[in-house]
Short mmCIF file of C-alpha atoms in Angstrom, two decimals:
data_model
loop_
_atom_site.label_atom_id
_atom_site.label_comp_id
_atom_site.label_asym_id
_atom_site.label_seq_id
_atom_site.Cartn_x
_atom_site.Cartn_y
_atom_site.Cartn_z
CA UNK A 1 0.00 0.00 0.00
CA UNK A 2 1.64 3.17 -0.94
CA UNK A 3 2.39 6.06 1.44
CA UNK A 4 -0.28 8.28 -0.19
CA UNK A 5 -3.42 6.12 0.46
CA UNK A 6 -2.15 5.23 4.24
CA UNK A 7 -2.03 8.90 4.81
CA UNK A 8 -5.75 9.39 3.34
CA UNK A 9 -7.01 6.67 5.83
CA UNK A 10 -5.54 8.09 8.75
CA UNK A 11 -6.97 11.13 8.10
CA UNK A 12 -10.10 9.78 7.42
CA UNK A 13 -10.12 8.22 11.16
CA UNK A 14 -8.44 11.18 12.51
CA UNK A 15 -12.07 13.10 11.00
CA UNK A 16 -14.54 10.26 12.56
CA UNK A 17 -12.80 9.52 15.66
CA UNK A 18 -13.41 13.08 17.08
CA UNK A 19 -16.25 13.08 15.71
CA UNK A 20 -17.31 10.30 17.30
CA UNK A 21 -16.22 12.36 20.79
CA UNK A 22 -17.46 15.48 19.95
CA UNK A 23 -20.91 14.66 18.94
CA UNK A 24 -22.01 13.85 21.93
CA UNK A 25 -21.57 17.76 22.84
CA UNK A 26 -25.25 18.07 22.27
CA UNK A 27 -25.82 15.99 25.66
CA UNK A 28 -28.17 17.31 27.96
CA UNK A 29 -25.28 19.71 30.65
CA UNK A 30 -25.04 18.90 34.55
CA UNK A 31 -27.38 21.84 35.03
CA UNK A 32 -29.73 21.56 32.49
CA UNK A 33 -32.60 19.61 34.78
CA UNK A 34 -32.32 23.23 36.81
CA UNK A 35 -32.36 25.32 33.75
CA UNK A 36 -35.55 23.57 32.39
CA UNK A 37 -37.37 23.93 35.36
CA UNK A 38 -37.14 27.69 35.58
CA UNK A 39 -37.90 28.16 31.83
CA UNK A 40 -40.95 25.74 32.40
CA UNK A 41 -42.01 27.56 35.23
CA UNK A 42 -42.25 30.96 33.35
CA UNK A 43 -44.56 29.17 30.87
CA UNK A 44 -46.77 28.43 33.29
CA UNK A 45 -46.61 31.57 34.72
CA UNK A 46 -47.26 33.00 31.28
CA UNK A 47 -49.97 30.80 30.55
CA UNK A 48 -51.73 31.75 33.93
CA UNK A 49 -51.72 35.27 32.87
CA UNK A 50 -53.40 34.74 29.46
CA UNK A 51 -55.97 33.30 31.33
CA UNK A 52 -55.91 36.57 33.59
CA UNK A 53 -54.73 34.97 36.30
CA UNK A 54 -52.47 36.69 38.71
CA UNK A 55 -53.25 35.14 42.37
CA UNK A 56 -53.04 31.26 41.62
CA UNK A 57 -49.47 29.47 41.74
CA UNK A 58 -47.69 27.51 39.43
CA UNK A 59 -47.23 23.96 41.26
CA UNK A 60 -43.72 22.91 41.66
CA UNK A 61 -41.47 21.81 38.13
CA UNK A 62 -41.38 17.99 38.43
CA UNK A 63 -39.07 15.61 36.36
CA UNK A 64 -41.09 12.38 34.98
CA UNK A 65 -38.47 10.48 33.91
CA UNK A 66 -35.09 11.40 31.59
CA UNK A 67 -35.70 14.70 29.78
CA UNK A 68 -39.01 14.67 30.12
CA UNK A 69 -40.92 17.09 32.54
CA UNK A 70 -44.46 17.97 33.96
CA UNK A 71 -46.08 21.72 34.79
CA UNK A 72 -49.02 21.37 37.13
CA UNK A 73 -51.21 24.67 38.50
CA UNK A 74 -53.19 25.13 41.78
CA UNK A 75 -56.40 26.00 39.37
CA UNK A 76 -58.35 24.97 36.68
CA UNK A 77 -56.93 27.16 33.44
CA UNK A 78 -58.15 27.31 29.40
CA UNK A 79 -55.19 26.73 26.97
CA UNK A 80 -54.98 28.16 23.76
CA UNK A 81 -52.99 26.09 21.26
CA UNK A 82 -51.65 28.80 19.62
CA UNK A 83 -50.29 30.79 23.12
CA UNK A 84 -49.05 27.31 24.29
CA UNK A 85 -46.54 27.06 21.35
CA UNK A 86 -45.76 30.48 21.03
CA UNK A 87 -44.95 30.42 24.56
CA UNK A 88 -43.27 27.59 24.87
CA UNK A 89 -41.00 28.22 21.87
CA UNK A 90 -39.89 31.84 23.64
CA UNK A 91 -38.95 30.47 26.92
CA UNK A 92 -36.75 27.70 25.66
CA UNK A 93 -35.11 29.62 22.86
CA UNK A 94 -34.15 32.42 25.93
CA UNK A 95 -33.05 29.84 28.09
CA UNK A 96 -30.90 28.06 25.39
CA UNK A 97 -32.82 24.49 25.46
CA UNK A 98 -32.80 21.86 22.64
CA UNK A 99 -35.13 22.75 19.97
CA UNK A 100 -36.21 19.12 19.67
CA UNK A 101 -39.36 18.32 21.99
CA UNK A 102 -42.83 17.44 22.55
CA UNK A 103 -45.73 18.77 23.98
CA UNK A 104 -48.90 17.12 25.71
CA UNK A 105 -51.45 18.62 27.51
CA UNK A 106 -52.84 15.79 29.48
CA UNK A 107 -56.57 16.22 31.65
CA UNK A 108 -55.86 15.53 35.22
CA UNK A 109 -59.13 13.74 35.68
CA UNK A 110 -58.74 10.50 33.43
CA UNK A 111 -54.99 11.43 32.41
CA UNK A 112 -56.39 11.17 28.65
CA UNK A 113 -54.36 13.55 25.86
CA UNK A 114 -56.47 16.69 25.11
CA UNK A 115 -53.80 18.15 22.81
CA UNK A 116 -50.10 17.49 21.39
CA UNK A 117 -47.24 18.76 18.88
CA UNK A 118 -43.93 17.93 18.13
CA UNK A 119 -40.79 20.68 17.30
CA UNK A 120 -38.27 19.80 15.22
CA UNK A 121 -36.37 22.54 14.61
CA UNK A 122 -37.26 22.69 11.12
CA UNK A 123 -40.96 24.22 10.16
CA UNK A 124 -41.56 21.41 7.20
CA UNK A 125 -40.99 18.99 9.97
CA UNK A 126 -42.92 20.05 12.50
CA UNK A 127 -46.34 19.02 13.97
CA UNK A 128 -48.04 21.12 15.37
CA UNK A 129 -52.76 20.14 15.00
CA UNK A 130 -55.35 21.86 15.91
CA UNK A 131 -54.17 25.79 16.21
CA UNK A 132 -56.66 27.96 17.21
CA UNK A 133 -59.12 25.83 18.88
CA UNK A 134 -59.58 26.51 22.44
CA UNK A 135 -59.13 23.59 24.98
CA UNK A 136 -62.03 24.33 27.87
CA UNK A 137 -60.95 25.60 31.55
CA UNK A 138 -60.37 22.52 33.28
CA UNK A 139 -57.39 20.61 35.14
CA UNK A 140 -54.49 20.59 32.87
CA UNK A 141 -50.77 19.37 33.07
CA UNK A 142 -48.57 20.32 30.32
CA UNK A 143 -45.54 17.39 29.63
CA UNK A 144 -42.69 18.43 27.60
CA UNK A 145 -40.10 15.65 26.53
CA UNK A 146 -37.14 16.45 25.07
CA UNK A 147 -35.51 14.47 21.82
CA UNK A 148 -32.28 15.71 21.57
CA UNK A 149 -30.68 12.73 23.45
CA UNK A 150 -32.04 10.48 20.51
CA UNK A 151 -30.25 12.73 17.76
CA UNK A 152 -27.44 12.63 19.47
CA UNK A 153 -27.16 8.81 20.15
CA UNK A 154 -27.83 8.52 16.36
CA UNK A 155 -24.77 10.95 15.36
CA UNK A 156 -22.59 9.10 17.94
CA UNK A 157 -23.36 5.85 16.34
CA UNK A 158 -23.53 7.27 12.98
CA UNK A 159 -19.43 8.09 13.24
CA UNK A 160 -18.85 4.94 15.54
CA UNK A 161 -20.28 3.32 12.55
CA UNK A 162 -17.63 5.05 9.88
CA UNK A 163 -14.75 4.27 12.11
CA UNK A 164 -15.58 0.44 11.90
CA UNK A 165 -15.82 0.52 8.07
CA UNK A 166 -12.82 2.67 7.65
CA UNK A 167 -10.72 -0.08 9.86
CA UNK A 168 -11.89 -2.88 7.72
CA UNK A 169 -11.51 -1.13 4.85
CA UNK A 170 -8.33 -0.49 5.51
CA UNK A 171 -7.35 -4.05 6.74
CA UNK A 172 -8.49 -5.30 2.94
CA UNK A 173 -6.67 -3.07 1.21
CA UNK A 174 -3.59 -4.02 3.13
CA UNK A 175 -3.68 -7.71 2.88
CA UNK A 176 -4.80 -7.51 -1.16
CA UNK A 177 -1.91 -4.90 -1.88
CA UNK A 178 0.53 -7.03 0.04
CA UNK A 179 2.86 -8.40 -2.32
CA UNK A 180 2.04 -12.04 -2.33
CA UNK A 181 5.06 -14.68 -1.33
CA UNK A 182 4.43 -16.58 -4.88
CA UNK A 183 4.83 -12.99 -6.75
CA UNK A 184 8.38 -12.76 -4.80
CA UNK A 185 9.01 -16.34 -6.26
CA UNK A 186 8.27 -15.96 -9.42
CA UNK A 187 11.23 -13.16 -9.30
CA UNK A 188 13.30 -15.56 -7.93
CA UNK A 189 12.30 -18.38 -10.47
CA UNK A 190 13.20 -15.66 -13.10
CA UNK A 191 16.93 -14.84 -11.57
CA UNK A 192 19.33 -16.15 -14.17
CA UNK A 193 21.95 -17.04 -12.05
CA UNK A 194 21.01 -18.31 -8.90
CA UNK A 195 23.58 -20.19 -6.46
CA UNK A 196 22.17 -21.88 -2.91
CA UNK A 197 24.13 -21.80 -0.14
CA UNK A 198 22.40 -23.06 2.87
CA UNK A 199 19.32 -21.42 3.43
CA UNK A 200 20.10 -18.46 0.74
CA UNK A 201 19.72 -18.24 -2.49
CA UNK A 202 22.87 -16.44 -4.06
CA UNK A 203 22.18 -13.62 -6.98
CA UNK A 204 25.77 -12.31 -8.51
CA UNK A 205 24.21 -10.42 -10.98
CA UNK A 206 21.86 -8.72 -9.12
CA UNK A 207 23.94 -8.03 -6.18
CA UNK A 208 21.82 -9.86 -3.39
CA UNK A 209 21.18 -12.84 -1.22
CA UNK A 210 17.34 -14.19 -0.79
CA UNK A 211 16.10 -15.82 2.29
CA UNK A 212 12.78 -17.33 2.33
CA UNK A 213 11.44 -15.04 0.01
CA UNK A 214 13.49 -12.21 1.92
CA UNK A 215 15.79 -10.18 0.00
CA UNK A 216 19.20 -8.81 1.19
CA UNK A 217 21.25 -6.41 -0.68
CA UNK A 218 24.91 -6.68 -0.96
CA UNK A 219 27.24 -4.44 -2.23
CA UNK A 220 29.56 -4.80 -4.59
CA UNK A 221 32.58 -5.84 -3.03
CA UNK A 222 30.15 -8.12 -0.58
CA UNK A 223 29.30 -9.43 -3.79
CA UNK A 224 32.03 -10.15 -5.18
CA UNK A 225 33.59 -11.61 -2.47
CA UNK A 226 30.83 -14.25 -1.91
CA UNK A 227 31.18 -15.01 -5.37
CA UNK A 228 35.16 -16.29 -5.07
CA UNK A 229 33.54 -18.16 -1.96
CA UNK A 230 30.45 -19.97 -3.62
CA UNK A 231 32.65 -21.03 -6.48
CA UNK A 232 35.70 -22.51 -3.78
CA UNK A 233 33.23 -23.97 -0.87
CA UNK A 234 34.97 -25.39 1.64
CA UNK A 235 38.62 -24.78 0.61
CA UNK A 236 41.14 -22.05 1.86
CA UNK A 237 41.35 -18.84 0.06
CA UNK A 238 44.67 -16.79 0.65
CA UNK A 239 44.08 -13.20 1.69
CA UNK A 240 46.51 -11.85 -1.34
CA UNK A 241 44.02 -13.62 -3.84
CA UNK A 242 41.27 -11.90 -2.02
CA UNK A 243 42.68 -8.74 -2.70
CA UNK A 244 43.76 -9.00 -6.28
CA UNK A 245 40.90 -10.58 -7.56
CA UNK A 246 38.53 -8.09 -5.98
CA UNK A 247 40.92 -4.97 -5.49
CA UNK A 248 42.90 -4.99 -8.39
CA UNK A 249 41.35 -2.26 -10.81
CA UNK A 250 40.56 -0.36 -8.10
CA UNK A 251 43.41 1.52 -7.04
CA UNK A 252 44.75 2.44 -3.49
CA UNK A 253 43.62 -0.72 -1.01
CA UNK A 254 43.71 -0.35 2.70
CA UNK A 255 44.61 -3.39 4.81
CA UNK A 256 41.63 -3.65 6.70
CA UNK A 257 39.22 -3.03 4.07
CA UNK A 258 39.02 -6.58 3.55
CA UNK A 259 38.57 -7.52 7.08
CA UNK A 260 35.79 -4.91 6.99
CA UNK A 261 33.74 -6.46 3.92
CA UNK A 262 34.32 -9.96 5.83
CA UNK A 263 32.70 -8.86 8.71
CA UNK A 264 29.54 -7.70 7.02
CA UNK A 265 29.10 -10.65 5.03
CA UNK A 266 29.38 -13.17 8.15
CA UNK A 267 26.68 -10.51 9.67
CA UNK A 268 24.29 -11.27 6.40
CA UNK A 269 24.93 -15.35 6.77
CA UNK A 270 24.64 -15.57 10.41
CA UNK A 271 20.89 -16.82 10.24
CA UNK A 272 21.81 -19.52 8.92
CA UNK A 273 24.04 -21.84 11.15
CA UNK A 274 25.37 -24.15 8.28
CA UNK A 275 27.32 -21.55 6.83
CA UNK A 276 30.13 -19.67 7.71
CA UNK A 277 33.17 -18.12 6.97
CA UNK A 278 36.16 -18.51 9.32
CA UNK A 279 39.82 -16.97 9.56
CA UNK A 280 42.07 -19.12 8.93
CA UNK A 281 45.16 -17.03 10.83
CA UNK A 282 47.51 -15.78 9.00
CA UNK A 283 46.64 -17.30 6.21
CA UNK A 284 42.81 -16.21 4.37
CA UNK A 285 39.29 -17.05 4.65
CA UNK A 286 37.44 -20.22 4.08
CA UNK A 287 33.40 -21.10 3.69
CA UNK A 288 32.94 -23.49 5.69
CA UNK A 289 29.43 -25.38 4.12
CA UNK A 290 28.12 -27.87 5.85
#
């Protein structure tokens, strides 16, 4: 997979991870049960004075159950669908409340629905029956529920839900753009001169051991000197022949260069406890092959 397309999918989950934290910042606050009481409690202030009352009380703010809230009165009171919602609406936009909710207005004597709406937040979407018809003085508690918890859930889910496909998404493309072990093979297959030498497979010409399907590059004076090696396995090579063979076009030598080259090469082998090549003091280097 090439660097381009691993830095588009981490920026992709960068995106839907904080999403996935941040959308919950629609949550209903520590202090919002507080806040909703006061704002409900001027609506049914408001709603006693359209009905000219000024004396009667506004019963305590209870909380039903999650988000959702009742306002009771002392007395009897006539709503007016169209004050309800207007009223309702103005209180919880001052306060700063979720603009998702819904409204009953519920008779206190058989607890049957006498009028409802929903708010959306969007005027196509809302539902809002029966405007301008007058419900009859009577024993009334308003409910309001709020839905914003629901939207939220969904958006949390919704980018919970991206994340997951974006991980497995990625995990395919990985393992299908992963060149394949047979692919590496086939290259190896293809090599036209290939030497073994324990578990390696030796490439002169292209400067390189292979190891299960594992390439490891040499350089050209590694490869060379394996070379003289592979084609004298076993038997004592003399340090001077080293040296000419592999340093003789090349000008100036230093002494330990060849010690140096050595060293690497037994580094590159040492997987592979069959093979080695030991000093033979004093004298050169042998590959010892078992």
């Amino acid at each position: 997979m090439n660097k381009k397309k691993v830095y588009i999918y981490i920026s992709l989950g960068i995106v839907l991870f904080l999403g996935w934290i941040f959308s919950n910042a629609n949550k209903i606050d520590e202090d919002f049960s507080e806040r909703v009481k006061v704002s409900l409690r001027n609506v049914g202030h408001q709603l006693l004075l359209s009905n000219q009352d000024s004396t009667s009380l506004v019963l305590p703010i209870t909380e039903l159950e999650n988000s959702k809230y009742k306002i009771s009165f002392q007395n009897n009171l006539s709503i007016n669908p169209d004050s309800l919602t207007s009223i309702i609406k103005q209180n919880l936009k001052k306060s700063k409340l979720s603009k998702y909710y819904r409204t009953e207005v519920v008779q206190c004597d058989d607890n049957e629905v006498a009028y409802s709406y929903e708010i959306k937040n969007k005027k196509e979407s809302d539902i809002i029956p029966c405007k301008g018809r007058l419900l009859p003085k009577n024993c009334y508690v308003i409910e309001v529920k709020f839905t914003t918890l629901n939207a939220a859930f969904f958006n949390r889910y919704f980018f919970l839900f991206g994340l997951i496909v974006l991980l497995l998404l990625f995990g395919f493309d990985y393992v299908f753009s992963k060149p394949k072990i047979e692919d590496k093979l086939v290259e190896i297959v293809d090599a036209t001169t290939t030497t073994t030498i324990g578990i390696f497979q030796f490439y002169p010409e292209q400067n390189k051991l292979v190891k299960q399907a594992t390439e490891i590059s040499l350089s050209k004076k590694e490869c060379e000197l394996l070379a003289i090696f592979v084609e004298n396995p076993n038997q004592i090579i003399k340090r001077d022949e080293l040296m000419k063979k592999v340093w003789e076009d090349n000008g100036v030598f230093v002494g330990r260069s060849l010690d140096t080259y050595i060293s690497k090469l037994r580094k590159k082998l040492k997987e592979d406890s069959s093979i080695k090549i030991t000093n033979i003091h004093g004298v050169g280097y042998k590959l010892e092959v078992n």
